[in-house]
Structures are given as structure tokens and as C-alpha cells.
Amino acid sequence: MSAHAHAMTIPHTVEPRPDTGLYNARLGLWLFLASEVMLFGALFSSYILLRVGADTWPQRQLSIPLGTLNTFVLILSSISVVMAWLSLKRKDFGRFKLWQGATVLLALLFITVKSFEYHDKFTHYYVQTRDGREMTGHLEGKPFNLSLARLRALPNPPAEIVFHPDAPAHGPAAGQAAHSEPLRLKLADLVKLEAFGPWRGTFYAIYFVLTGLHALHVLGGILVLGYFWGPGSRMWFTEPERFTNRIEVAGLYWHFVELVWIFLFPTLYLL
Amino acid sequence: MTSPVDPRSDSAPESSARRHKLILAALVACTLVMVTLALLPLGTGLKVGLVLTVATLEACLVAGVLMHLVEERKLIVSILVLTGIFFVSLLLLPILSEMDHARHFFK
């Protein structure tokens, strides 16, 4: 190795630093996770502030079965990412590919389920009429994120909408919907029509912020884990120990993503 | 690259694999307990306390075992303890500033 090439070598990618006893990526990742704790901590703090300051707090707005399913998916992925790292420790590259691939697929499954949940909220509507009726339900054809302003801005706005109210036992307007038969509501009679997006109150605002930020972390994880499963895995054949360390720190990050969900699930879905 | 406190020794993988299967079962059990508690007709304060206790236990399993925090070096633990102090302070701030609302919420 020439003197120039030696000078370009990144130190402590495998061997620990004498002062910290850790290789650099591991220490760096833990410091990054500490900053992430504070980021999510600020948002959880906001959640507490909003919740204890609210006169009423909507409960059971989200699908518990889907939330539970996603929790199981993340738990499984957390185990599979450890198994991928252990496979490398056993010098079994084939098994690593299997476990790492499973982790990426489970992460994709999590995002898919989450997107179904988001879609369900953006096709669920709150309607208020001029005679004071308030209802929640679905529009005919389940259009995505319509509003009264958008409907009226259409080149040929419809004269009426077909609305399927929720059964009386569901939604904030429980008991106010006379029946769950489809209703024909004149556009001129509507005061408000909006989907259950972040604008539907503090619960939905904090729900979309918290789960949206978490979903971004999942997407980041998919990119990193997917890279190490695919093109990044070539490093195994040239620098196996360094690659094993990379998988370890990626796994630490992935465990943190699961840790955040462990608190998001009960606070948003169950309590 | 390994050290006496490092779980990444050559003999670790086999026992770790078994341990992680037990952890998987424990995490699934914790999740089911949380959901069951949430569906039981309990008082709000009790329910919040119980569910968050189980969630904390579940988080401890992930951090302690899967992230090897129980075997981690003092430097990392010190960083995380400091972070934990700031994190708890962040959570306490709104509760302390909204004591009246907090009393109403936890009654």
C-alpha cells in the first residue's frame, strides 16, 4: 500500500479506538440514536401537552387489528435483522442474504399496511349540513381527500353527493346518524365536507406527524437494509469484518425504529 | 475486535440465536397483553399506567437484549443515561405545566 493510499484509509472501521473501546460507526450510531430520542421525545411531549390540555380526546379512532399486525411485523423484522448479523458472525453469507431479505420484506409490509391505514383515513369523511346534522362516513366511489372547496371548484360540480353514513356505534358522530342507508345530500346544503386528515383536530394532527415521521424512518431503514442486502453486500468478499460491523449498526438503527413503534402503538391506537 | 464485555465473541452466536427466539415470544406476549389490557373495562388512569408499563418492559427487552445494551460499554450507557434524563424532563414539562389537566386526565 502506498503512503498516499495509507493516508486515505478510514481508521477504526473494524478495530476499536483505544480511548472509547468501540469502532467509530458504533459510537457514531449511538450518538445519532441519542439525538433521535430527543426528536421523538419532543413529539411525545407535544402529544402529552395536547392530550392533557384537551377537554375530550378521541379514542379508538384507529384500527387496533392493523396496528397489532404492524407491531408483530416490526417485532419479526427486529429478530430477522439480528439473525442476519449472527449469520455473518458464523461466516454464513447465504443465510445472511435470507434473513436480511426477510427484514426488507417485513419493512415493506409494514409500510404497505400503514399506507392502507392512511388511505382509509383520507377516504373517510366528516359532513356537516346547513340544518345542523353532523355525520361521518364514506362518499360513493370512495374518492380520496375531497373537500367542499375542491368539489365546488370542479368544472362541472355535482348537484349532490351520495353519502354512506357510519353505523351509529362508530365515529365521533355516534348516535347522530339516523341509519346507515345511503343519503343523497345536495351540495348547496353542505357546510363542511372533509376527510380525516391532519386538519381533523389535534388527535389526527399528532397522529399523522408521529406516524409520518416514523414511516420516514422505516423508509430510510428499507433503503439502508436493502442496499446492504444488494449491492453493498459485495464488501463481504473484500472486508468481511467491516461489513459485519455495518450490518450491526444498521440493525441497531432498525431496533430503534421498533422501539419508537412500541410506544406509538399504545399511545395512538390503544389509549 | 472483541472484548471481554463484548457479546460479539465467536461463541456468542449459537446461544444468542436461542435467546432471540425467547425474546421474540416475549415481545409477542407483551403486545398481546397490551391489547388485552386496553380492551378491558378499566379506569383510564389504571389502563394508561398498566399499558405503558408493559410497553416500557417491551422496550427494555428490545434495548437490553436485541441492542445488547445490558452488555454495552460504559461510555454508551453514560450517553444514554444522560439522554434519558433529558427525555424524561421533556415528557414531564407539559405535565408539570398543565397539572390541573393532568389531575383531570389521571383521575
PDB file of N, CA, C and O in Angstrom, chain A residues 187-253:
ATOM      1  N   LEU A 187     -75.282  19.535  -2.692  1.00  0.00           N
ATOM      2  CA  LEU A 187     -74.029  20.260  -2.442  1.00  0.00           C
ATOM      3  C   LEU A 187     -74.320  21.614  -1.785  1.00  0.00           C
ATOM      4  O   LEU A 187     -73.584  22.068  -0.906  1.00  0.00           O
ATOM      5  N   ALA A 188     -75.422  22.231  -2.198  1.00  0.00           N
ATOM      6  CA  ALA A 188     -75.780  23.557  -1.660  1.00  0.00           C
ATOM      7  C   ALA A 188     -76.154  23.462  -0.181  1.00  0.00           C
ATOM      8  O   ALA A 188     -76.090  24.473   0.535  1.00  0.00           O
ATOM      9  N   ASP A 189     -76.535  22.257   0.282  1.00  0.00           N
ATOM     10  CA  ASP A 189     -76.925  22.101   1.686  1.00  0.00           C
ATOM     11  C   ASP A 189     -75.746  21.802   2.612  1.00  0.00           C
ATOM     12  O   ASP A 189     -75.925  21.708   3.833  1.00  0.00           O
ATOM     13  N   LEU A 190     -74.561  21.605   2.038  1.00  0.00           N
ATOM     14  CA  LEU A 190     -73.405  21.222   2.866  1.00  0.00           C
ATOM     15  C   LEU A 190     -72.658  22.454   3.384  1.00  0.00           C
ATOM     16  O   LEU A 190     -72.452  23.422   2.662  1.00  0.00           O
ATOM     17  N   VAL A 191     -72.287  22.396   4.651  1.00  0.00           N
ATOM     18  CA  VAL A 191     -71.487  23.456   5.252  1.00  0.00           C
ATOM     19  C   VAL A 191     -70.021  23.013   5.299  1.00  0.00           C
ATOM     20  O   VAL A 191     -69.109  23.808   5.110  1.00  0.00           O
ATOM     21  N   LYS A 192     -69.835  21.718   5.537  1.00  0.00           N
ATOM     22  CA  LYS A 192     -68.465  21.205   5.670  1.00  0.00           C
ATOM     23  C   LYS A 192     -68.389  19.791   5.115  1.00  0.00           C
ATOM     24  O   LYS A 192     -69.306  18.981   5.320  1.00  0.00           O
ATOM     25  N   LEU A 193     -67.326  19.516   4.417  1.00  0.00           N
ATOM     26  CA  LEU A 193     -67.040  18.162   3.932  1.00  0.00           C
ATOM     27  C   LEU A 193     -65.528  18.021   3.927  1.00  0.00           C
ATOM     28  O   LEU A 193     -64.836  18.729   3.193  1.00  0.00           O
ATOM     29  N   GLU A 194     -65.029  17.155   4.799  1.00  0.00           N
ATOM     30  CA  GLU A 194     -63.571  16.987   4.832  1.00  0.00           C
ATOM     31  C   GLU A 194     -63.194  15.577   5.246  1.00  0.00           C
ATOM     32  O   GLU A 194     -63.899  14.926   6.014  1.00  0.00           O
ATOM     33  N   ALA A 195     -62.066  15.114   4.710  1.00  0.00           N
ATOM     34  CA  ALA A 195     -61.559  13.784   5.053  1.00  0.00           C
ATOM     35  C   ALA A 195     -60.874  13.834   6.417  1.00  0.00           C
ATOM     36  O   ALA A 195     -60.603  14.912   6.946  1.00  0.00           O
ATOM     37  N   PHE A 196     -60.607  12.646   6.974  1.00  0.00           N
ATOM     38  CA  PHE A 196     -59.960  12.569   8.291  1.00  0.00           C
ATOM     39  C   PHE A 196     -58.439  12.697   8.143  1.00  0.00           C
ATOM     40  O   PHE A 196     -57.686  11.786   8.486  1.00  0.00           O
ATOM     41  N   GLY A 197     -58.022  13.862   7.652  1.00  0.00           N
ATOM     42  CA  GLY A 197     -56.588  14.155   7.541  1.00  0.00           C
ATOM     43  C   GLY A 197     -56.098  14.869   8.782  1.00  0.00           C
ATOM     44  O   GLY A 197     -56.833  14.980   9.779  1.00  0.00           O
ATOM     45  N   PRO A 198     -54.882  15.398   8.748  1.00  0.00           N
ATOM     46  CA  PRO A 198     -54.311  16.073   9.932  1.00  0.00           C
ATOM     47  C   PRO A 198     -55.120  17.285  10.390  1.00  0.00           C
ATOM     48  O   PRO A 198     -54.996  17.715  11.535  1.00  0.00           O
ATOM     49  N   TRP A 199     -55.934  17.831   9.494  1.00  0.00           N
ATOM     50  CA  TRP A 199     -56.735  19.024   9.822  1.00  0.00           C
ATOM     51  C   TRP A 199     -57.972  18.688  10.651  1.00  0.00           C
ATOM     52  O   TRP A 199     -58.686  19.587  11.069  1.00  0.00           O
ATOM     53  N   ARG A 200     -58.263  17.392  10.892  1.00  0.00           N
ATOM     54  CA  ARG A 200     -59.479  16.995  11.598  1.00  0.00           C
ATOM     55  C   ARG A 200     -59.355  17.110  13.124  1.00  0.00           C
ATOM     56  O   ARG A 200     -60.133  16.493  13.844  1.00  0.00           O
ATOM     57  N   GLY A 201     -58.398  17.865  13.614  1.00  0.00           N
ATOM     58  CA  GLY A 201     -58.255  18.061  15.061  1.00  0.00           C
ATOM     59  C   GLY A 201     -56.876  17.658  15.544  1.00  0.00           C
ATOM     60  O   GLY A 201     -56.051  17.137  14.776  1.00  0.00           O
ATOM     61  N   THR A 202     -56.640  17.915  16.831  1.00  0.00           N
ATOM     62  CA  THR A 202     -55.293  17.702  17.377  1.00  0.00           C
ATOM     63  C   THR A 202     -54.895  16.227  17.358  1.00  0.00           C
ATOM     64  O   THR A 202     -53.725  15.906  17.151  1.00  0.00           O
ATOM     65  N   PHE A 203     -55.866  15.320  17.580  1.00  0.00           N
ATOM     66  CA  PHE A 203     -55.513  13.899  17.564  1.00  0.00           C
ATOM     67  C   PHE A 203     -54.950  13.505  16.202  1.00  0.00           C
ATOM     68  O   PHE A 203     -53.880  12.885  16.108  1.00  0.00           O
ATOM     69  N   TYR A 204     -55.666  13.873  15.149  1.00  0.00           N
ATOM     70  CA  TYR A 204     -55.212  13.485  13.814  1.00  0.00           C
ATOM     71  C   TYR A 204     -53.933  14.221  13.414  1.00  0.00           C
ATOM     72  O   TYR A 204     -53.092  13.673  12.699  1.00  0.00           O
ATOM     73  N   ALA A 205     -53.774  15.452  13.900  1.00  0.00           N
ATOM     74  CA  ALA A 205     -52.545  16.193  13.595  1.00  0.00           C
ATOM     75  C   ALA A 205     -51.336  15.475  14.190  1.00  0.00           C
ATOM     76  O   ALA A 205     -50.349  15.204  13.491  1.00  0.00           O
ATOM     77  N   ILE A 206     -51.433  15.123  15.476  1.00  0.00           N
ATOM     78  CA  ILE A 206     -50.284  14.477  16.131  1.00  0.00           C
ATOM     79  C   ILE A 206     -50.120  13.046  15.618  1.00  0.00           C
ATOM     80  O   ILE A 206     -48.992  12.541  15.501  1.00  0.00           O
ATOM     81  N   TYR A 207     -51.247  12.392  15.268  1.00  0.00           N
ATOM     82  CA  TYR A 207     -51.170  11.027  14.713  1.00  0.00           C
ATOM     83  C   TYR A 207     -50.381  11.015  13.405  1.00  0.00           C
ATOM     84  O   TYR A 207     -49.463  10.208  13.226  1.00  0.00           O
ATOM     85  N   PHE A 208     -50.721  11.932  12.502  1.00  0.00           N
ATOM     86  CA  PHE A 208     -50.032  11.928  11.201  1.00  0.00           C
ATOM     87  C   PHE A 208     -48.575  12.387  11.332  1.00  0.00           C
ATOM     88  O   PHE A 208     -47.711  11.877  10.614  1.00  0.00           O
ATOM     89  N   VAL A 209     -48.315  13.328  12.242  1.00  0.00           N
ATOM     90  CA  VAL A 209     -46.925  13.781  12.412  1.00  0.00           C
ATOM     91  C   VAL A 209     -46.066  12.643  12.974  1.00  0.00           C
ATOM     92  O   VAL A 209     -44.994  12.326  12.439  1.00  0.00           O
ATOM     93  N   LEU A 210     -46.561  12.015  14.050  1.00  0.00           N
ATOM     94  CA  LEU A 210     -45.776  10.960  14.704  1.00  0.00           C
ATOM     95  C   LEU A 210     -45.589   9.752  13.790  1.00  0.00           C
ATOM     96  O   LEU A 210     -44.469   9.273  13.598  1.00  0.00           O
ATOM     97  N   THR A 211     -46.689   9.260  13.228  1.00  0.00           N
ATOM     98  CA  THR A 211     -46.578   8.055  12.394  1.00  0.00           C
ATOM     99  C   THR A 211     -45.906   8.373  11.056  1.00  0.00           C
ATOM    100  O   THR A 211     -45.233   7.516  10.490  1.00  0.00           O
ATOM    101  N   GLY A 212     -46.086   9.614  10.565  1.00  0.00           N
ATOM    102  CA  GLY A 212     -45.430  10.003   9.312  1.00  0.00           C
ATOM    103  C   GLY A 212     -43.917  10.046   9.479  1.00  0.00           C
ATOM    104  O   GLY A 212     -43.168   9.537   8.644  1.00  0.00           O
ATOM    105  N   LEU A 213     -43.462  10.643  10.602  1.00  0.00           N
ATOM    106  CA  LEU A 213     -42.017  10.695  10.861  1.00  0.00           C
ATOM    107  C   LEU A 213     -41.464   9.278  11.060  1.00  0.00           C
ATOM    108  O   LEU A 213     -40.385   8.949  10.566  1.00  0.00           O
ATOM    109  N   HIS A 214     -42.247   8.456  11.753  1.00  0.00           N
ATOM    110  CA  HIS A 214     -41.809   7.068  11.957  1.00  0.00           C
ATOM    111  C   HIS A 214     -41.728   6.329  10.625  1.00  0.00           C
ATOM    112  O   HIS A 214     -40.766   5.597  10.360  1.00  0.00           O
ATOM    113  N   ALA A 215     -42.729   6.561   9.770  1.00  0.00           N
ATOM    114  CA  ALA A 215     -42.737   5.902   8.454  1.00  0.00           C
ATOM    115  C   ALA A 215     -41.534   6.344   7.615  1.00  0.00           C
ATOM    116  O   ALA A 215     -40.956   5.529   6.879  1.00  0.00           O
ATOM    117  N   LEU A 216     -41.143   7.622   7.747  1.00  0.00           N
ATOM    118  CA  LEU A 216     -39.935   8.094   7.041  1.00  0.00           C
ATOM    119  C   LEU A 216     -38.699   7.337   7.532  1.00  0.00           C
ATOM    120  O   LEU A 216     -37.807   6.999   6.740  1.00  0.00           O
ATOM    121  N   HIS A 217     -38.658   7.072   8.836  1.00  0.00           N
ATOM    122  CA  HIS A 217     -37.540   6.289   9.378  1.00  0.00           C
ATOM    123  C   HIS A 217     -37.567   4.859   8.843  1.00  0.00           C
ATOM    124  O   HIS A 217     -36.522   4.272   8.576  1.00  0.00           O
ATOM    125  N   VAL A 218     -38.779   4.311   8.707  1.00  0.00           N
ATOM    126  CA  VAL A 218     -38.885   2.953   8.145  1.00  0.00           C
ATOM    127  C   VAL A 218     -38.385   2.960   6.697  1.00  0.00           C
ATOM    128  O   VAL A 218     -37.626   2.071   6.292  1.00  0.00           O
ATOM    129  N   LEU A 219     -38.786   3.975   5.936  1.00  0.00           N
ATOM    130  CA  LEU A 219     -38.343   4.062   4.538  1.00  0.00           C
ATOM    131  C   LEU A 219     -36.817   4.187   4.459  1.00  0.00           C
ATOM    132  O   LEU A 219     -36.174   3.552   3.620  1.00  0.00           O
ATOM    133  N   GLY A 220     -36.249   5.009   5.356  1.00  0.00           N
ATOM    134  CA  GLY A 220     -34.787   5.135   5.423  1.00  0.00           C
ATOM    135  C   GLY A 220     -34.149   3.790   5.727  1.00  0.00           C
ATOM    136  O   GLY A 220     -33.131   3.415   5.123  1.00  0.00           O
ATOM    137  N   GLY A 221     -34.766   3.055   6.652  1.00  0.00           N
ATOM    138  CA  GLY A 221     -34.267   1.720   7.004  1.00  0.00           C
ATOM    139  C   GLY A 221     -34.321   0.774   5.818  1.00  0.00           C
ATOM    140  O   GLY A 221     -33.390  -0.011   5.594  1.00  0.00           O
ATOM    141  N   ILE A 222     -35.407   0.854   5.051  1.00  0.00           N
ATOM    142  CA  ILE A 222     -35.541  -0.016   3.872  1.00  0.00           C
ATOM    143  C   ILE A 222     -34.399   0.258   2.887  1.00  0.00           C
ATOM    144  O   ILE A 222     -33.793  -0.674   2.341  1.00  0.00           O
ATOM    145  N   LEU A 223     -34.098   1.546   2.689  1.00  0.00           N
ATOM    146  CA  LEU A 223     -33.009   1.913   1.769  1.00  0.00           C
ATOM    147  C   LEU A 223     -31.671   1.340   2.243  1.00  0.00           C
ATOM    148  O   LEU A 223     -30.932   0.729   1.465  1.00  0.00           O
ATOM    149  N   VAL A 224     -31.382   1.535   3.532  1.00  0.00           N
ATOM    150  CA  VAL A 224     -30.087   1.095   4.065  1.00  0.00           C
ATOM    151  C   VAL A 224     -30.003  -0.435   4.080  1.00  0.00           C
ATOM    152  O   VAL A 224     -29.031  -1.026   3.581  1.00  0.00           O
ATOM    153  N   LEU A 225     -31.033  -1.075   4.653  1.00  0.00           N
ATOM    154  CA  LEU A 225     -31.012  -2.538   4.744  1.00  0.00           C
ATOM    155  C   LEU A 225     -31.027  -3.171   3.355  1.00  0.00           C
ATOM    156  O   LEU A 225     -30.366  -4.180   3.113  1.00  0.00           O
ATOM    157  N   GLY A 226     -31.786  -2.558   2.453  1.00  0.00           N
ATOM    158  CA  GLY A 226     -31.853  -3.061   1.072  1.00  0.00           C
ATOM    159  C   GLY A 226     -30.515  -2.922   0.361  1.00  0.00           C
ATOM    160  O   GLY A 226     -30.098  -3.823  -0.382  1.00  0.00           O
ATOM    161  N   TYR A 227     -29.828  -1.812   0.613  1.00  0.00           N
ATOM    162  CA  TYR A 227     -28.508  -1.607  -0.008  1.00  0.00           C
ATOM    163  C   TYR A 227     -27.527  -2.678   0.481  1.00  0.00           C
ATOM    164  O   TYR A 227     -26.791  -3.261  -0.310  1.00  0.00           O
ATOM    165  N   PHE A 228     -27.543  -2.940   1.792  1.00  0.00           N
ATOM    166  CA  PHE A 228     -26.621  -3.950   2.329  1.00  0.00           C
ATOM    167  C   PHE A 228     -27.011  -5.366   1.901  1.00  0.00           C
ATOM    168  O   PHE A 228     -26.175  -6.259   1.892  1.00  0.00           O
ATOM    169  N   TRP A 229     -28.277  -5.569   1.593  1.00  0.00           N
ATOM    170  CA  TRP A 229     -28.703  -6.880   1.075  1.00  0.00           C
ATOM    171  C   TRP A 229     -28.248  -7.037  -0.377  1.00  0.00           C
ATOM    172  O   TRP A 229     -27.840  -8.127  -0.787  1.00  0.00           O
ATOM    173  N   GLY A 230     -28.287  -5.916  -1.120  1.00  0.00           N
ATOM    174  CA  GLY A 230     -27.982  -5.965  -2.559  1.00  0.00           C
ATOM    175  C   GLY A 230     -26.547  -5.562  -2.866  1.00  0.00           C
ATOM    176  O   GLY A 230     -25.601  -6.279  -2.494  1.00  0.00           O
ATOM    177  N   PRO A 231     -26.378  -4.392  -3.517  1.00  0.00           N
ATOM    178  CA  PRO A 231     -25.030  -4.017  -3.979  1.00  0.00           C
ATOM    179  C   PRO A 231     -24.001  -3.867  -2.861  1.00  0.00           C
ATOM    180  O   PRO A 231     -22.829  -4.185  -3.051  1.00  0.00           O
ATOM    181  N   GLY A 232     -24.432  -3.407  -1.688  1.00  0.00           N
ATOM    182  CA  GLY A 232     -23.487  -3.188  -0.586  1.00  0.00           C
ATOM    183  C   GLY A 232     -22.897  -4.464  -0.032  1.00  0.00           C
ATOM    184  O   GLY A 232     -21.873  -4.441   0.659  1.00  0.00           O
ATOM    185  N   SER A 233     -23.547  -5.607  -0.323  1.00  0.00           N
ATOM    186  CA  SER A 233     -23.081  -6.873   0.259  1.00  0.00           C
ATOM    187  C   SER A 233     -21.774  -7.362  -0.371  1.00  0.00           C
ATOM    188  O   SER A 233     -21.153  -8.295   0.131  1.00  0.00           O
ATOM    189  N   ARG A 234     -21.351  -6.713  -1.477  1.00  0.00           N
ATOM    190  CA  ARG A 234     -20.080  -7.125  -2.117  1.00  0.00           C
ATOM    191  C   ARG A 234     -18.895  -6.929  -1.172  1.00  0.00           C
ATOM    192  O   ARG A 234     -17.871  -7.577  -1.306  1.00  0.00           O
ATOM    193  N   MET A 235     -19.068  -6.007  -0.210  1.00  0.00           N
ATOM    194  CA  MET A 235     -17.979  -5.751   0.739  1.00  0.00           C
ATOM    195  C   MET A 235     -17.610  -7.003   1.539  1.00  0.00           C
ATOM    196  O   MET A 235     -16.474  -7.137   2.004  1.00  0.00           O
ATOM    197  N   TRP A 236     -18.572  -7.918   1.699  1.00  0.00           N
ATOM    198  CA  TRP A 236     -18.322  -9.158   2.451  1.00  0.00           C
ATOM    199  C   TRP A 236     -17.114  -9.918   1.892  1.00  0.00           C
ATOM    200  O   TRP A 236     -16.358 -10.534   2.644  1.00  0.00           O
ATOM    201  N   PHE A 237     -16.917  -9.859   0.581  1.00  0.00           N
ATOM    202  CA  PHE A 237     -15.855 -10.641  -0.051  1.00  0.00           C
ATOM    203  C   PHE A 237     -14.489  -9.958   0.032  1.00  0.00           C
ATOM    204  O   PHE A 237     -13.475 -10.579  -0.236  1.00  0.00           O
ATOM    205  N   THR A 238     -14.475  -8.679   0.379  1.00  0.00           N
ATOM    206  CA  THR A 238     -13.194  -7.971   0.492  1.00  0.00           C
ATOM    207  C   THR A 238     -12.885  -7.591   1.940  1.00  0.00           C
ATOM    208  O   THR A 238     -11.751  -7.707   2.380  1.00  0.00           O
ATOM    209  N   GLU A 239     -13.903  -7.130   2.673  1.00  0.00           N
ATOM    210  CA  GLU A 239     -13.697  -6.713   4.072  1.00  0.00           C
ATOM    211  C   GLU A 239     -14.824  -7.276   4.944  1.00  0.00           C
ATOM    212  O   GLU A 239     -15.729  -6.545   5.350  1.00  0.00           O
ATOM    213  N   PRO A 240     -14.794  -8.582   5.218  1.00  0.00           N
ATOM    214  CA  PRO A 240     -15.929  -9.210   5.928  1.00  0.00           C
ATOM    215  C   PRO A 240     -16.211  -8.622   7.311  1.00  0.00           C
ATOM    216  O   PRO A 240     -17.367  -8.466   7.696  1.00  0.00           O
ATOM    217  N   GLU A 241     -15.150  -8.302   8.052  1.00  0.00           N
ATOM    218  CA  GLU A 241     -15.384  -7.780   9.414  1.00  0.00           C
ATOM    219  C   GLU A 241     -16.016  -6.395   9.375  1.00  0.00           C
ATOM    220  O   GLU A 241     -16.906  -6.080  10.173  1.00  0.00           O
ATOM    221  N   ARG A 242     -15.553  -5.590   8.438  1.00  0.00           N
ATOM    222  CA  ARG A 242     -16.120  -4.237   8.309  1.00  0.00           C
ATOM    223  C   ARG A 242     -17.589  -4.327   7.884  1.00  0.00           C
ATOM    224  O   ARG A 242     -18.438  -3.577   8.379  1.00  0.00           O
ATOM    225  N   PHE A 243     -17.876  -5.264   6.971  1.00  0.00           N
ATOM    226  CA  PHE A 243     -19.259  -5.434   6.515  1.00  0.00           C
ATOM    227  C   PHE A 243     -20.147  -5.911   7.672  1.00  0.00           C
ATOM    228  O   PHE A 243     -21.276  -5.433   7.841  1.00  0.00           O
ATOM    229  N   THR A 244     -19.608  -6.829   8.485  1.00  0.00           N
ATOM    230  CA  THR A 244     -20.369  -7.324   9.643  1.00  0.00           C
ATOM    231  C   THR A 244     -20.697  -6.166  10.594  1.00  0.00           C
ATOM    232  O   THR A 244     -21.810  -6.078  11.117  1.00  0.00           O
ATOM    233  N   ASN A 245     -19.727  -5.286  10.784  1.00  0.00           N
ATOM    234  CA  ASN A 245     -19.967  -4.125  11.646  1.00  0.00           C
ATOM    235  C   ASN A 245     -21.034  -3.199  11.056  1.00  0.00           C
ATOM    236  O   ASN A 245     -21.852  -2.620  11.781  1.00  0.00           O
ATOM    237  N   ARG A 246     -21.014  -3.059   9.724  1.00  0.00           N
ATOM    238  CA  ARG A 246     -22.028  -2.223   9.067  1.00  0.00           C
ATOM    239  C   ARG A 246     -23.425  -2.797   9.310  1.00  0.00           C
ATOM    240  O   ARG A 246     -24.380  -2.062   9.559  1.00  0.00           O
ATOM    241  N   ILE A 247     -23.519  -4.125   9.214  1.00  0.00           N
ATOM    242  CA  ILE A 247     -24.820  -4.774   9.444  1.00  0.00           C
ATOM    243  C   ILE A 247     -25.243  -4.588  10.896  1.00  0.00           C
ATOM    244  O   ILE A 247     -26.421  -4.390  11.193  1.00  0.00           O
ATOM    245  N   GLU A 248     -24.271  -4.609  11.801  1.00  0.00           N
ATOM    246  CA  GLU A 248     -24.611  -4.431  13.217  1.00  0.00           C
ATOM    247  C   GLU A 248     -25.186  -3.039  13.482  1.00  0.00           C
ATOM    248  O   GLU A 248     -26.207  -2.903  14.156  1.00  0.00           O
ATOM    249  N   VAL A 249     -24.559  -2.007  12.944  1.00  0.00           N
ATOM    250  CA  VAL A 249     -25.060  -0.650  13.220  1.00  0.00           C
ATOM    251  C   VAL A 249     -26.389  -0.394  12.490  1.00  0.00           C
ATOM    252  O   VAL A 249     -27.267   0.293  13.022  1.00  0.00           O
ATOM    253  N   ALA A 250     -26.545  -0.991  11.300  1.00  0.00           N
ATOM    254  CA  ALA A 250     -27.842  -0.865  10.606  1.00  0.00           C
ATOM    255  C   ALA A 250     -28.933  -1.548  11.442  1.00  0.00           C
ATOM    256  O   ALA A 250     -30.057  -1.046  11.544  1.00  0.00           O
ATOM    257  N   GLY A 251     -28.570  -2.669  12.050  1.00  0.00           N
ATOM    258  CA  GLY A 251     -29.515  -3.389  12.919  1.00  0.00           C
ATOM    259  C   GLY A 251     -29.876  -2.573  14.144  1.00  0.00           C
ATOM    260  O   GLY A 251     -31.036  -2.536  14.559  1.00  0.00           O
ATOM    261  N   LEU A 252     -28.892  -1.891  14.720  1.00  0.00           N
ATOM    262  CA  LEU A 252     -29.170  -1.038  15.885  1.00  0.00           C
ATOM    263  C   LEU A 252     -30.193   0.040  15.522  1.00  0.00           C
ATOM    264  O   LEU A 252     -31.121   0.328  16.276  1.00  0.00           O
ATOM    265  N   TYR A 253     -29.988   0.630  14.344  1.00  0.00           N
ATOM    266  CA  TYR A 253     -30.932   1.647  13.878  1.00  0.00           C
ATOM    267  C   TYR A 253     -32.329   1.050  13.731  1.00  0.00           C
ATOM    268  O   TYR A 253     -33.331   1.646  14.144  1.00  0.00           O
TER     269      TYR A 253
END
